[in-house]
Structures are given as structure tokens and as C-alpha cells.
Amino acid sequence: MNTALSPAAPAQSPALRAFAAQWQSRPADALWPVREKALQRFLKLGLPTTHDETWRYTNLRSLAAQSFVDAPRKSRSDIDPEQPLSLLGRTEPSVSLLVVNGHPVMPAAGSLPDGIEICSLRELAGLDPDTLRRFLEPLSDADQQRWALLNTALFLDGLYLKITGTVSVPLLILHVAAGDGADDISYPRIVIDAAPGSSATIFEHHVAQGEHTPLNNSNTHIALGRGARLEHYRVYSTGAGATHLDSLVVRQDQDSHCKQFTIALGGGLVRASLEVRLDKPGASLDSYSLLVGHGDRHVDCVNIVTHGAPNTRSTQTARAIAGDVSRVIFNSKVIVDAGAVNAQSQQSCRGLLMSPTAEIDTRPQLEIHADEVKCAHGATIGRLDPDMLFYMLSRGLDRDTAQSLLVYAFLADVLTGMSVASARASIENALIAQLPDSQTLQKFR
Amino acid sequence: MLKITDLSARVAGKDILKGVNLEVGAGEVHAIMGPNGSGKSTLAQVLAGREDYEITGGTVTFDGQDLLAMRAEERARAGFFLGFQYPVEIPGVNNVYLLKAALNAKRRAAGEPEVDAYEFLALIRQKMKIMQMSEAFLTRGVNEGFSGGEKKRNEVLQMLVLEPKLAVLDETDSGLDIDALKVVSAGVNTLRDPKRAVVLVTHYQRLLDYIAPDRVHVLSGGRILKSGDASLAQELERRGYDWVSESQVA
């Protein structure tokens, strides 16, 4: 029990009082100081308002009135096995790990492929708190990191994945959100620690089950050792009522490469942040975002990539589609520190508006403190190109088919970057299912 | 086949076509020539069903049907084809898929079964041979990264696959070197038969050396000012378009 807490700022809203109360129930272990610091910082920042620069477009005011409680721990048997939960096709060899409301269901010994070791964070906190502590320190003090701070303070358990070699099959972490009440909150936390020279492909797929979807405050922290390679996917496919605040942090050592996909399908509100530090020479990142809004979906994506060493490279490719009354936001920022000579970065965001009541906001930013860098950014938002549409109609295609094909083509830059065929296929399927004339479109693939 | 009567059209608030009359019979090849800005491309786009072009008067019948009452895709399925002056690039949409979808749309409209993949590939390879196109075409996006000449070949290839009753080719010859011009012309000539018609929209007489027209029309200021046989094209080449405008005024 943590009874020593006296928050720097009094917790004013029911939500902040609830977070403080949750803290009281957390175990006082070796990580207590770093977690308390995170909580203090969070409580000081408070819930974001639309006056905060990076929260301008996402209003979380309704959360303030909620008295949150921890979402229940559930076991595999509580999860409906009939619901199609896997992102990867049955034909693709893969290994899946189940995490329910942040609590991992540990796999049987010997069921993991070579090159990977896992343990629960609860276990790691007892066995090797120093290792875990390295992944709890915030990467920056940026205000958009506040939900990561809250997760650091309040996570109950999670998964630590140590990649020690070449993992030959994709690893799927299935996050299931399944609450018992309207005030449930969960703090899933994943740590991926890739040893020098290792390589892996890891999916995190977020789904929801049951009537109540907890407020999901998830966090993933990735560290890539020298020369390590990782392809990481986070896919959101929760339902219309869900609110998901997800933070992803990547630290990269020399000559490491990270390919990261953020894919927002489904409904509800998603705030996805990505913070990457390329702190050693030769580190490179290719980030792809595929953000699809329909109905009253709200997707807010914030990327910050910092080039902290010479000869680092990053690309950010975002494709946003908004229909109905949905809203999609994509803000990206590249910071090139002094001394990071020959840094190369590219930001490309394209938005496609499918209805007059939808909205897309995008802002690529650059902050350069070094000479001899090559940085480019571009953002366009528009409707389907009438010339392309007319060309296809003039060849006899249905309007619906032509439009869907153009939408599909619009997404191609992101889809073609995916190396796992069955994941690409199922993501494409999920996308296509949301387009008009999806049956005809299936034939085009 | 095609009967245009007193057709007027406006683009972005500006009257471009001001009473066009033209009749094209089955089995015929017509050439429409004229100076820049005379309305040639507007006529082609209006016939294809471009929606942002406003029809302000006149009628068009195609194969006995009211063409202007049909949507662009219906016109295509009924056997109308426009070869674009500037074919658009559509990255991400595969050439072959588009063509197959187009052919199947037409077949469905005619109550015919869809073409199977194997049959289609054989058909397209045969037509590609006529157009002397490389295999790379099969894997690329629609017109993606094509040179001007390749785009024009692709237009004619599409025409050969779709076998329209009436093809309007809008400056399909522009930007082609002499070898490409021969290939494109040969492609168009393979489509000549008593049941089809072709309308060539062109600046230059050069194309007509390879595709002999039955009738030549001069479009200027939104009207057909003069019509004649193939010799009119040669006279135009010699005397220029001003001669037609002047002789009309006189």
C-alpha cells in the first residue's frame, strides 16, 4: 500500500481522485519512486484540455466526471473463442499471446519460438527491477506523454518480451478489452527489448468484447539494440463506444531499423501517440499510419521523431480517410538535434475526405538545429480526383466500384509496406469491408 | 450510329460549343480538325459524359438512344469509347484490373458471362502484341509512369479490348514519334469494320496519312464550319485554318 502520497496538486475531478485512489492500492515495490514521480507529474498536468497544443482536436472533458476502477482480471476461458480474434490468417505460422485488460495470460513453457523470451512485468519487477526501471523512465517531458505517465504509475501487469535472436514467425499480442462496468479502466503495458542484431515482427491487435469496454490507457515501450530490426504493428479495431489512449515509445541504437504501422480501423475514439528517438548513428525508422474514420469515429494520431545522432533516417507516411461525420487528426513532428548532421527525414500525409461533414486535420512540423540535413514534409487533403473518377467511369465501371478502387489505391503506399502477407490481407479485408461495393473490390486483389 | 444536332455546351460559364451538327454512319471514319480552342476536346468530353460540362442545347443520339440522357458508365457499356487526349495516371489501380473490370461491366450490361482470368490474359496479350507494348504494362498502375506515347498506346489497347461501336479518339496522335504513330494507326485500323465507326480528333493531317478518313470536318469557334472528303485535310495542311474561317465569313 502506498499511503505516503500527497499529491502536489489536489485531485479535483472525480477522475483524478479515482487515479489517486488506484495508486493507493498499488504495491510498494522497488519501482515505487519512479512510478510515484510519474503519477505526481500526471496529476500536476491534469487531464488534457483543448487548450493544450497537442490536444486541440480531442476533447476528453467527459472523462473527468468518471470515477474509474480497475478493469477485472480475466482468464482465457472468459474470452469468447467464437469471435474471430486473430489478425493473422490461420495459414500463417505465428505465435499469439493473450492480454486481457492488461493482464497477460502466460503461454505454456516451450510454446515460444527460438529467439524470444517473455515474462510478466509483475514477475520482472520482483526479479530484475533495474531492467524494468529503464523502461519506465519517460523519454521526454512532453505534455502529450501524460497518458504514458499515468500508465507508468498505475499499470498492474504486462508483458516483457526479450528478443534475443532472429524470430522467424510473427508474434501476435492480442489485447482484449472486456469490462464489467462503465467506469472500468485498464493499463496494458508491453515492453519489447530487442538485443543487438536481433530481428522480429510483432503485432499488437486491440479488440473489445462484451457490453462494457474499459477506458484503455495502453503503453508500449520498445528498445532496439545495435543493428536490431523490428517490424511492429498496432491495430485498433474496437467498437463504437470505446475510448483508447495509446502511447508507443521507441528508442533506437546504432544501425537499428524499425518499421512501424499504426492502423486505426473500428470505431470510437483513439488517440495514438508515437515517440521515437534515433539517438545513435545509422538508426532508421519507417513509420506508416493508416487512419480510417467513418460514422462518428475520432482518430487522433501524434508522432514525434527526434534525430539525435548523425546519419539517422526517418520516414513518416500517413494516409487518412474520413467519411460520415468522423474526424481524423494526424500531427507529426521531426526534431533534428544539434550535431545530427546528415539526418534525413520525410513526412508525407495525405487525407481523403469522403463526406462534406467529415474533417481531417494534419500538420507536419520540422524543428531543425543542425546543418547539412535533408528534411522534407508535405500534406495534402482532398476529395477523390474527379479526373481519375471520370476516366474509370468512361471505361464502364460502376461509380461505387470506381470510388472504392480509388480509395484502395490511396491506401496502397501504406499497404505495400507490410511484409506479412496474411496481416496485409486481413487489414485489407477490414478496410474493404468499410467501402461501398466491397464484394466487387475483393476481386481486385 | 451517331447523330449530333445543334449541340451547345458551356464549360466554367463559358460557351464553347455553339451548335454542332454531325452525323457519323456505321463503317465510317471521320476526322474533326480545327485550331486550338475550337472546342474539339470539349465535344469529345461532352460525348463521353463529363458531368461538369453543361449542355445548353441540342440532342445527340447514339445507336438510336438518347446519349445525353445516359451516365458516362452507361455510354461506355453501350459501346461508346473515348480515347483521352491526356490519359490520367491512377497509381495503385492496376492497368489489367481496370481493363478487366471495364470489359466485365460491358459484358454484364449485355447479359454475357464475365470473362475468366485465363481467357482475359490471352486476349490482352494478343492486343498488346498489336500495340507493341512491353510485359511491364501488366504489373503497373493505370498509366503510372508511362511516357506520353505509352499512354496513347494504352488508350488504343483499351479500345481494342473493349471493341466499342463508336470510338472518339481525342488527339491520340499528338506527342507520338513516327514509329509510334504507325503502331497506333495500325491498332485503330484493326477496329475498322462495317459495324463500327471512328471519330478522330486531331490537329494535324499527319495521322490521316495512316488512317484514311471518309469525311473531314473543320471545327472552329464551337461550330463545324466546313466538311468534305479526305482532300479537305490536305487542303487545310496547305492553306491553314484561317482559310476556312475567312472563306466562311466571306
XYZ file of C-alpha atoms in Angstrom, chain A residues 385-399 401 405-406 408-410 412 440 443-445, chain B residues 45 48-51 72-73 76-77 81-82 84 88-93 97-98 101-102 105 143 155 158:
52
model
C -9.775 13.143 -58.009
C -12.631 13.867 -60.452
C -10.387 13.208 -63.462
C -9.473 9.748 -62.183
C -13.099 9.026 -61.379
C -14.285 10.137 -64.804
C -11.619 8.089 -66.517
C -12.829 4.954 -64.784
C -16.495 5.728 -65.400
C -15.735 6.333 -69.055
C -14.469 2.756 -69.177
C -17.808 1.482 -67.885
C -17.063 0.889 -64.195
C -19.783 1.494 -61.609
C -19.406 4.675 -59.638
C -16.553 0.409 -57.712
C -10.820 1.404 -56.161
C -9.544 4.926 -55.814
C -7.966 1.458 -52.094
C -5.297 2.917 -54.358
C -4.967 5.847 -51.977
C -1.607 1.460 -51.337
C -16.562 -6.292 -56.321
C -11.886 -9.350 -56.942
C -9.301 -6.677 -57.481
C -6.853 -8.059 -55.033
C -15.656 15.070 -73.350
C -18.249 10.775 -73.132
C -20.472 12.195 -70.396
C -18.259 14.541 -68.405
C -20.599 15.974 -65.774
C -20.778 8.119 -68.532
C -20.565 4.475 -67.465
C -19.260 3.083 -72.204
C -21.246 -0.110 -71.693
C -15.296 4.838 -76.186
C -13.271 7.971 -75.625
C -8.324 10.662 -73.881
C -4.821 10.300 -66.265
C -2.384 8.342 -64.111
C -4.038 6.302 -61.372
C -1.279 4.917 -59.155
C -2.363 1.921 -57.130
C -5.027 0.758 -59.575
C -7.598 -4.930 -63.305
C -9.142 -1.775 -64.663
C -13.395 -4.618 -64.785
C -14.287 -2.491 -67.790
C -19.003 -4.275 -66.845
C -0.749 4.927 -66.926
C -5.700 4.138 -74.831
C -8.125 -0.402 -74.130
